[in-house]
C-alpha positions as CSV (number, residue, x, y, z in Angstrom):
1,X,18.5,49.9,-76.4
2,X,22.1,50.8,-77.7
3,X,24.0,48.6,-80.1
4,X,26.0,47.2,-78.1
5,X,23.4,46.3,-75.4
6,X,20.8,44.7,-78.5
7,X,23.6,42.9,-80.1
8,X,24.2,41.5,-76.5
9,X,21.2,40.1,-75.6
10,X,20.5,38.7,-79.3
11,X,24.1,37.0,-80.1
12,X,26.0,36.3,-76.7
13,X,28.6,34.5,-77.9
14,X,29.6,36.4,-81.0
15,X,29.6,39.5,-78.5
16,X,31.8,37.7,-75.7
17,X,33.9,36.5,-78.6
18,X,34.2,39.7,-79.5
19,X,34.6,42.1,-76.7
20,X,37.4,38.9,-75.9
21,X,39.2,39.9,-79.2
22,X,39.6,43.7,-77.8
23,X,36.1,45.1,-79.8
24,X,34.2,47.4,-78.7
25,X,32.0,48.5,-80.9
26,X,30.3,47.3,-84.9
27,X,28.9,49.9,-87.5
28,X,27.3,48.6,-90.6
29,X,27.8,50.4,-93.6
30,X,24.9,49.4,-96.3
31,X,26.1,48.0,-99.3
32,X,23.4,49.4,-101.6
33,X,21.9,49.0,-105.8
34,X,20.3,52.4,-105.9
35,X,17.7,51.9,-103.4
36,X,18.1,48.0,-103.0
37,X,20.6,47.0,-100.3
38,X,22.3,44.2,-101.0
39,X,24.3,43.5,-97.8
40,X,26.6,45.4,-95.7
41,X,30.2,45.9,-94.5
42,X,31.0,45.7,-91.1
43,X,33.8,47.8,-89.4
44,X,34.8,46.5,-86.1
45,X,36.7,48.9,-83.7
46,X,38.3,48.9,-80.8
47,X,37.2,52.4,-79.8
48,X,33.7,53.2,-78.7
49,X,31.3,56.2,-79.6
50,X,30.4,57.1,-82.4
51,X,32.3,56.4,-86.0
52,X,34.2,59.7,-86.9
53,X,33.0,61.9,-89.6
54,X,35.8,61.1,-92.3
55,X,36.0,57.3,-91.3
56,X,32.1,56.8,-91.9
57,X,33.0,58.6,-95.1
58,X,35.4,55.9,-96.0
59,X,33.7,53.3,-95.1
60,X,30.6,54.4,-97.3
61,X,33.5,54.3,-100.0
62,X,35.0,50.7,-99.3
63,X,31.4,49.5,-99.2
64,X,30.5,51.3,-102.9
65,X,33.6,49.4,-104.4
66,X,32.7,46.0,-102.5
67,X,28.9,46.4,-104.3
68,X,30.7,47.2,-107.4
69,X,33.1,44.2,-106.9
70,X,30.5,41.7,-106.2
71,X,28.2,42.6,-109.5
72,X,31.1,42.7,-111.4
73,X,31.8,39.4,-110.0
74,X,28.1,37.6,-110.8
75,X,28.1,39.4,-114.3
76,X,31.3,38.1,-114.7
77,X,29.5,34.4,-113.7
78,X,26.6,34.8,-115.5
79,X,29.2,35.7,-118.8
80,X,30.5,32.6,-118.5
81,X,27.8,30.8,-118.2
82,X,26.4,31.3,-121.6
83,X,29.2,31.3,-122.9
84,X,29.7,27.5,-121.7
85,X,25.9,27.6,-123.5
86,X,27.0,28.7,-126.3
87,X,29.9,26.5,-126.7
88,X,27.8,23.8,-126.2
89,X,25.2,24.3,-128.5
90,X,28.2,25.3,-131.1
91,X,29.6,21.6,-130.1
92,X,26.3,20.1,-130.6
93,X,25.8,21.7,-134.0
94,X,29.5,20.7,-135.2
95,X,28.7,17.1,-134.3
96,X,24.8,17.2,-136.2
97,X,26.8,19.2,-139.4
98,X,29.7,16.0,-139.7
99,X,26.6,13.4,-138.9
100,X,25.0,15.1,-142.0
101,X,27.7,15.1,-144.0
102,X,29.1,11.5,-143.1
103,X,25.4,10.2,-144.0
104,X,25.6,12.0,-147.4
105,X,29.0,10.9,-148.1
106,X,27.7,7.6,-147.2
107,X,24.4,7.9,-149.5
108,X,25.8,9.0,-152.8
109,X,29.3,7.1,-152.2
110,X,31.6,10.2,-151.8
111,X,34.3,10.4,-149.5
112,X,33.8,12.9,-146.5
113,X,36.5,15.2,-147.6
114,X,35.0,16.0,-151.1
115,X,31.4,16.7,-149.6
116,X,33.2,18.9,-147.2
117,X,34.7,20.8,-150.0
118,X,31.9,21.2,-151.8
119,X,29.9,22.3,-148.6
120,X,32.5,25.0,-148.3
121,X,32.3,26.1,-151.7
122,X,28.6,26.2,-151.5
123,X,28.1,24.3,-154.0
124,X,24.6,23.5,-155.8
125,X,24.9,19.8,-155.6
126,X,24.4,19.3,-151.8
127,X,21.8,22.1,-150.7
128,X,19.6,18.4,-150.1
129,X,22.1,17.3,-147.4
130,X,20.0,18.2,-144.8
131,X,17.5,15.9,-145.8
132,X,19.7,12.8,-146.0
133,X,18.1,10.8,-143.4
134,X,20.2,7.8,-142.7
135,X,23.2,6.3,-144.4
136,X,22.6,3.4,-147.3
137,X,23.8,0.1,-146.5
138,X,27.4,-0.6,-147.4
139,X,26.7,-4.3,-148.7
């Protein structure tokens, strides 16, 4: 059975839709991963016979930059999505590392700026923040 005749009998009204639109004929060009294919580009003509030498060429071409496009495009995705991870997790630890120091600042009666001072100097006198539980009453 030809191409035409198959694609006929199994998808009538894409085929009358077509053949209405002035096609005559579909080649798929396989969009491959090395060995995996990962979809395909279709060229619709308005010529029947077979696709000429150079244009099947071409096609193979387009259909190498669209695979190249589209993994570009998911890596691209997938970036960004740890990255969003990332920032998150950064967020989360921003917000535990103030908790830690507000509940120090809190515990030994120092205001919040000084214990961050001395957190940035690294300074002896609060490597026990991070066991500073929860603040001490204020009354």
């Amino acid at each position: 059975m030809s191409r035409s005749a198959c694609a006929a009998t199994t998808l009538p009204r894409f085929t009358a839709a077509a053949v209405e639109l002035g096609f005559t004929a579909v080649d798929a060009v396989p969009m491959r991963l090395r060995d995996e294919v990962i979809g395909s580009l279709n060229l619709f003509r308005t010529s029947p016979g077979a696709l000429p030498a150079e244009a099947a060429a071409l096609a193979r071409s387009f259909a190498n930059v669209a695979t190249i496009g589209l993994f570009q495009a998911r890596a691209t995705a997938r970036n960004q999505s740890v990255v969003e991870q990332l920032q998150t997790a950064l967020s989360n630890r921003v917000a535990d590392a103030l908790s830690l120091m507000r509940n120090y600042a809190r515990n030994t009666g120092k205001l919040l700026s000084d214990v961050a001072r001395l957190v940035n100097e690294r300074s002896p006198e609060v490597t026990g923040l991070a066991r500073v539980s929860k603040p001490r009453p204020r009354w």
